[in-house]
Amino acid sequence: MSSLVGQRVWLVGASSGIGAALAEELHERGAIVAVSARRADRLDELSRGRFATVPVDVTDHDAVLEGARQVGETIGPIDTVVWCAGYWHTFDATDWQAEEFARHVEVNLLGLGHVIDATVPEMVARGRGHLVGVASVAGYRGLSGAEAYAATKSAQITLLESMRASLSAKGVRVTTVCPGFVRTEMTESNSFPMPFIIDADEAAREIADGLESGRPEIVFPWPMAVTMKLARLLPVRAWTALSSRLAGRS
């Protein structure tokens, strides 16, 4: 078990949803928390003087570098950085939206890269640290209607897995978090069924428990974890037929 007490945590993407709930949970478990997101007013509402707040647009590389510097000055060297920012807009290949696809890549993938650049080199230099990336079970298989989202989440999973192998000998741990459906602002407008959906507070507890137990991969809730891991084993034709049927395209 690895205690969170006294750990200096920078949580990026904390203005709502899982990120906001996780900031509360980590604080309750004794972590020293700094939170970032674009919406400064939401950060202030969340913090109520308990967390350091550093507004950051993750798509702006220079702003992320400056944000990391400010966090370091405020709470000290970052022990753990948690990527929890994300963008979701549903569209599919029958009505391709190039600008929306680019936005997914800018936030979900390039944004993560900016945060990695701002934190991991220093961790490597110190010989210790922890990179935590919140991806999604949507990254396990291609999903109709989530072409952009699933693609960027799959890329996050693979990136973090690759970094885990690269950093394991450098004293830097890497944890991949793959939630299923969680009740947040991002999912409240979804019109399709969301099986096994949980509240953000429950998601935050799952993540914090996983961090304390030292798991390299945290996937929840368990029924969705089992479902999507089994889905990865299906042959391509079987998955195509199933996902097409689920999307109402057959």
CSV table of C-alpha atoms in Angstrom, one decimal:
chain,number,residue,atom,x,y,z
A,1,MET,CA,0.0,0.0,0.0
A,2,SER,CA,1.2,3.5,-0.8
A,3,SER,CA,-0.2,6.3,1.4
A,4,LEU,CA,-1.4,9.6,-0.2
A,5,VAL,CA,-0.7,11.5,2.9
A,6,GLY,CA,1.7,14.4,2.2
A,7,GLN,CA,1.9,13.6,-1.5
A,8,ARG,CA,2.0,16.7,-3.7
A,9,VAL,CA,-0.5,16.2,-6.5
A,10,TRP,CA,-1.1,18.3,-9.5
A,11,LEU,CA,-4.6,17.4,-10.9
A,12,VAL,CA,-5.2,18.7,-14.4
A,13,GLY,CA,-8.8,18.9,-15.5
A,14,ALA,CA,-10.4,19.4,-12.1
A,15,SER,CA,-13.2,21.9,-12.7
A,16,SER,CA,-16.0,19.3,-12.8
A,17,GLY,CA,-16.8,15.6,-13.0
A,18,ILE,CA,-14.3,13.0,-12.1
A,19,GLY,CA,-11.5,15.6,-11.7
A,20,ALA,CA,-13.4,17.7,-9.2
A,21,ALA,CA,-14.5,14.7,-7.2
A,22,LEU,CA,-11.0,13.3,-7.2
A,23,ALA,CA,-9.5,16.5,-5.9
A,24,GLU,CA,-11.9,16.2,-2.9
A,25,GLU,CA,-11.0,12.6,-2.4
A,26,LEU,CA,-7.3,13.1,-2.5
A,27,HIS,CA,-7.5,16.0,-0.1
A,28,GLU,CA,-9.5,13.9,2.3
A,29,ARG,CA,-6.8,11.2,2.2
A,30,GLY,CA,-4.1,13.7,3.1
A,31,ALA,CA,-2.6,14.7,-0.2
A,32,ILE,CA,-1.5,18.3,-0.9
A,33,VAL,CA,-3.5,19.2,-4.0
A,34,ALA,CA,-3.1,21.8,-6.8
A,35,VAL,CA,-5.9,21.9,-9.4
A,36,SER,CA,-5.9,23.2,-12.9
A,37,ALA,CA,-8.5,23.7,-15.7
A,38,ARG,CA,-9.5,26.4,-18.1
A,39,ARG,CA,-12.4,27.7,-15.9
A,40,ALA,CA,-10.8,29.7,-13.1
A,41,ASP,CA,-14.2,30.4,-11.4
A,42,ARG,CA,-15.0,26.7,-11.2
A,43,LEU,CA,-11.6,26.1,-9.6
A,44,ASP,CA,-12.2,28.7,-7.0
A,45,GLU,CA,-15.6,27.2,-6.2
A,46,LEU,CA,-14.0,23.8,-5.8
A,47,SER,CA,-11.0,24.9,-3.8
A,48,ARG,CA,-12.6,27.1,-1.1
A,49,GLY,CA,-9.0,27.8,0.0
A,50,ARG,CA,-8.1,24.2,0.4
A,51,PHE,CA,-6.2,23.6,-2.9
A,52,ALA,CA,-3.8,25.7,-4.9
A,53,THR,CA,-5.5,26.8,-8.1
A,54,VAL,CA,-3.7,27.4,-11.4
A,55,PRO,CA,-5.9,28.0,-14.4
A,56,VAL,CA,-4.5,26.3,-17.5
A,57,ASP,CA,-5.6,25.6,-21.1
A,58,VAL,CA,-4.1,22.2,-21.8
A,59,THR,CA,-4.0,22.9,-25.5
A,60,ASP,CA,-1.5,25.8,-24.9
A,61,HIS,CA,2.0,24.2,-24.4
A,62,ASP,CA,3.6,27.3,-23.0
A,63,ALA,CA,0.7,27.8,-20.6
A,64,VAL,CA,1.0,24.2,-19.3
A,65,LEU,CA,4.8,24.7,-18.8
A,66,GLU,CA,4.1,27.9,-16.8
A,67,GLY,CA,1.3,26.2,-14.9
A,68,ALA,CA,3.6,23.4,-13.8
A,69,ARG,CA,6.2,26.0,-12.7
A,70,GLN,CA,3.5,27.9,-10.6
A,71,VAL,CA,2.4,24.6,-9.0
A,72,GLY,CA,5.9,23.7,-8.1
A,73,GLU,CA,6.4,27.2,-6.5
A,74,THR,CA,3.2,26.9,-4.6
A,75,ILE,CA,3.2,23.3,-3.2
A,76,GLY,CA,6.7,22.1,-3.9
A,77,PRO,CA,8.1,19.5,-6.3
A,78,ILE,CA,5.2,17.5,-7.9
A,79,ASP,CA,5.2,13.9,-6.7
A,80,THR,CA,2.1,12.9,-8.8
A,81,VAL,CA,0.5,14.5,-11.8
A,82,VAL,CA,-3.0,13.3,-12.7
A,83,TRP,CA,-4.3,13.9,-16.2
A,84,CYS,CA,-8.1,14.2,-16.0
A,85,ALA,CA,-8.9,16.7,-18.7
A,86,GLY,CA,-11.0,15.5,-21.6
A,87,TYR,CA,-13.2,16.4,-24.5
A,88,TRP,CA,-16.2,14.5,-26.0
A,89,HIS,CA,-18.5,15.3,-28.8
A,90,THR,CA,-20.4,12.5,-30.6
A,91,PHE,CA,-20.2,12.2,-34.4
A,92,ASP,CA,-19.5,9.3,-36.7
A,93,ALA,CA,-17.9,8.5,-40.0
A,94,THR,CA,-21.2,9.1,-42.0
A,95,ASP,CA,-21.1,12.8,-41.0
A,96,TRP,CA,-17.4,13.5,-40.5
A,97,GLN,CA,-16.6,16.7,-38.6
A,98,ALA,CA,-13.0,17.6,-39.1
A,99,GLU,CA,-12.9,20.5,-36.6
A,100,GLU,CA,-14.4,18.3,-33.9
A,101,PHE,CA,-11.9,15.5,-34.7
A,102,ALA,CA,-9.0,18.0,-34.4
A,103,ARG,CA,-10.4,19.3,-31.1
A,104,HIS,CA,-10.4,15.8,-29.6
A,105,VAL,CA,-6.8,15.4,-30.7
A,106,GLU,CA,-5.8,18.8,-29.3
A,107,VAL,CA,-7.3,18.3,-25.9
A,108,ASN,CA,-7.2,14.5,-25.3
A,109,LEU,CA,-3.8,13.7,-26.9
A,110,LEU,CA,-1.7,16.8,-27.4
A,111,GLY,CA,-2.9,18.2,-24.1
A,112,LEU,CA,-1.7,15.1,-22.3
A,113,GLY,CA,1.6,15.4,-24.1
A,114,HIS,CA,2.0,19.0,-22.9
A,115,VAL,CA,1.4,17.9,-19.3
A,116,ILE,CA,3.9,15.0,-19.7
A,117,ASP,CA,6.5,17.5,-21.0
A,118,ALA,CA,5.9,19.8,-18.1
A,119,THR,CA,6.3,17.2,-15.4
A,120,VAL,CA,7.9,13.9,-16.3
A,121,PRO,CA,11.4,15.2,-17.2
A,122,GLU,CA,11.7,16.7,-13.7
A,123,MET,CA,10.5,13.4,-12.1
A,124,VAL,CA,13.1,11.5,-14.1
A,125,ALA,CA,15.8,13.9,-12.9
A,126,ARG,CA,14.7,13.4,-9.3
A,127,GLY,CA,14.5,9.6,-9.7
A,128,ARG,CA,10.9,9.4,-8.5
A,129,GLY,CA,7.4,10.5,-9.4
A,130,HIS,CA,4.0,9.2,-10.6
A,131,LEU,CA,2.2,9.9,-13.9
A,132,VAL,CA,-1.5,9.1,-13.8
A,133,GLY,CA,-3.6,9.3,-16.9
A,134,VAL,CA,-7.4,9.1,-17.0
A,135,ALA,CA,-8.3,7.5,-20.3
A,136,SER,CA,-11.5,5.4,-20.8
A,137,VAL,CA,-12.7,1.9,-21.6
A,138,ALA,CA,-13.9,3.5,-24.8
A,139,GLY,CA,-10.3,3.2,-25.9
A,140,TYR,CA,-10.4,-0.6,-25.8
A,141,ARG,CA,-12.4,-1.1,-29.1
A,142,GLY,CA,-13.6,1.2,-31.9
A,143,LEU,CA,-17.1,2.5,-31.2
A,144,SER,CA,-19.5,3.9,-33.8
A,145,GLY,CA,-20.4,7.5,-32.8
A,146,ALA,CA,-17.2,7.8,-30.8
A,147,GLU,CA,-14.7,7.6,-33.6
A,148,ALA,CA,-12.7,10.6,-32.4
A,149,TYR,CA,-13.1,10.0,-28.7
A,150,ALA,CA,-12.3,6.3,-28.8
A,151,ALA,CA,-9.3,6.9,-31.1
A,152,THR,CA,-7.8,9.5,-28.7
A,153,LYS,CA,-8.5,7.3,-25.6
A,154,SER,CA,-6.9,4.3,-27.3
A,155,ALA,CA,-3.9,6.5,-28.1
A,156,GLN,CA,-3.7,7.6,-24.4
A,157,ILE,CA,-3.8,4.0,-23.2
A,158,THR,CA,-1.0,3.0,-25.6
A,159,LEU,CA,1.1,6.1,-24.8
A,160,LEU,CA,0.9,5.5,-21.1
A,161,GLU,CA,1.6,1.8,-21.5
A,162,SER,CA,4.7,2.7,-23.6
A,163,MET,CA,5.8,5.2,-21.0
A,164,ARG,CA,5.4,2.7,-18.2
A,165,ALA,CA,8.0,0.5,-19.9
A,166,SER,CA,10.3,3.4,-20.6
A,167,LEU,CA,10.1,4.9,-17.1
A,168,SER,CA,10.1,1.8,-14.9
A,169,ALA,CA,13.8,1.9,-14.4
A,170,LYS,CA,13.9,5.6,-13.7
A,171,GLY,CA,11.8,5.5,-10.5
A,172,VAL,CA,8.7,7.0,-12.2
A,173,ARG,CA,5.5,5.0,-12.0
A,174,VAL,CA,2.7,5.2,-14.6
A,175,THR,CA,-0.9,4.4,-13.9
A,176,THR,CA,-3.6,4.2,-16.5
A,177,VAL,CA,-7.2,4.8,-15.4
A,178,CYS,CA,-10.0,3.5,-17.6
A,179,PRO,CA,-13.5,4.4,-16.2
A,180,GLY,CA,-16.7,3.2,-17.7
A,181,PHE,CA,-19.7,5.6,-17.8
A,182,VAL,CA,-19.7,8.2,-15.1
A,183,ARG,CA,-22.4,10.8,-14.4
A,184,THR,CA,-20.7,14.1,-15.3
A,185,GLU,CA,-21.4,17.2,-17.4
A,186,MET,CA,-19.7,15.3,-20.3
A,187,THR,CA,-22.2,12.4,-20.2
A,188,GLU,CA,-25.4,14.2,-19.2
A,189,SER,CA,-26.4,15.0,-22.7
A,190,ASN,CA,-25.9,11.4,-24.0
A,191,SER,CA,-29.0,10.0,-25.5
A,192,PHE,CA,-27.8,6.4,-25.7
A,193,PRO,CA,-27.9,3.7,-23.0
A,194,MET,CA,-25.0,3.9,-20.5
A,195,PRO,CA,-24.8,0.6,-18.7
A,196,PHE,CA,-23.3,0.3,-15.2
A,197,ILE,CA,-23.1,4.1,-14.9
A,198,ILE,CA,-21.7,5.4,-11.5
A,199,ASP,CA,-21.4,8.7,-9.8
A,200,ALA,CA,-18.3,10.8,-9.9
A,201,ASP,CA,-17.7,10.4,-6.2
A,202,GLU,CA,-17.6,6.6,-6.6
A,203,ALA,CA,-15.2,7.0,-9.5
A,204,ALA,CA,-13.0,9.1,-7.4
A,205,ARG,CA,-12.9,6.5,-4.6
A,206,GLU,CA,-12.1,3.8,-7.1
A,207,ILE,CA,-9.1,5.8,-8.4
A,208,ALA,CA,-7.8,6.8,-5.0
A,209,ASP,CA,-8.1,3.2,-3.8
A,210,GLY,CA,-6.2,2.1,-6.9
A,211,LEU,CA,-3.4,4.7,-6.4
A,212,GLU,CA,-3.0,3.6,-2.8
A,213,SER,CA,-2.8,0.0,-3.7
A,214,GLY,CA,-0.1,0.7,-6.4
A,215,ARG,CA,-2.1,-0.7,-9.3
A,216,PRO,CA,-0.6,0.1,-12.8
A,217,GLU,CA,-4.1,-0.1,-14.3
A,218,ILE,CA,-7.4,1.0,-12.7
A,219,VAL,CA,-10.5,-0.1,-14.5
A,220,PHE,CA,-14.1,0.3,-13.2
A,221,PRO,CA,-16.9,-0.4,-12.6
A,222,TRP,CA,-16.0,-4.1,-12.7
A,223,PRO,CA,-19.0,-5.2,-14.9
A,224,MET,CA,-17.9,-2.7,-17.6
A,225,ALA,CA,-14.3,-3.6,-17.1
A,226,VAL,CA,-15.1,-7.3,-17.7
A,227,THR,CA,-17.4,-6.5,-20.7
A,228,MET,CA,-14.9,-4.3,-22.5
A,229,LYS,CA,-11.9,-6.5,-21.8
A,230,LEU,CA,-13.8,-9.5,-23.3
A,231,ALA,CA,-14.8,-7.3,-26.2
A,232,ARG,CA,-11.1,-6.9,-27.0
A,233,LEU,CA,-10.9,-10.6,-27.6
A,234,LEU,CA,-13.7,-10.7,-30.2
A,235,PRO,CA,-12.7,-11.2,-33.9
A,236,VAL,CA,-12.9,-8.1,-36.0
A,237,ARG,CA,-15.9,-9.2,-38.0
A,238,ALA,CA,-17.8,-10.2,-34.8
A,239,TRP,CA,-17.1,-6.9,-33.1
A,240,THR,CA,-18.0,-4.9,-36.3
A,241,ALA,CA,-21.4,-6.6,-36.5
A,242,LEU,CA,-22.0,-6.2,-32.8
A,243,SER,CA,-21.0,-2.6,-32.6
A,244,SER,CA,-23.0,-1.7,-35.7
A,245,ARG,CA,-26.1,-3.3,-34.2
A,246,LEU,CA,-25.6,-1.4,-31.0
A,247,ALA,CA,-25.3,1.8,-32.9
A,248,GLY,CA,-28.5,1.0,-34.8
A,249,ARG,CA,-26.8,0.6,-38.2
A,250,SER,CA,-27.9,-2.9,-39.1
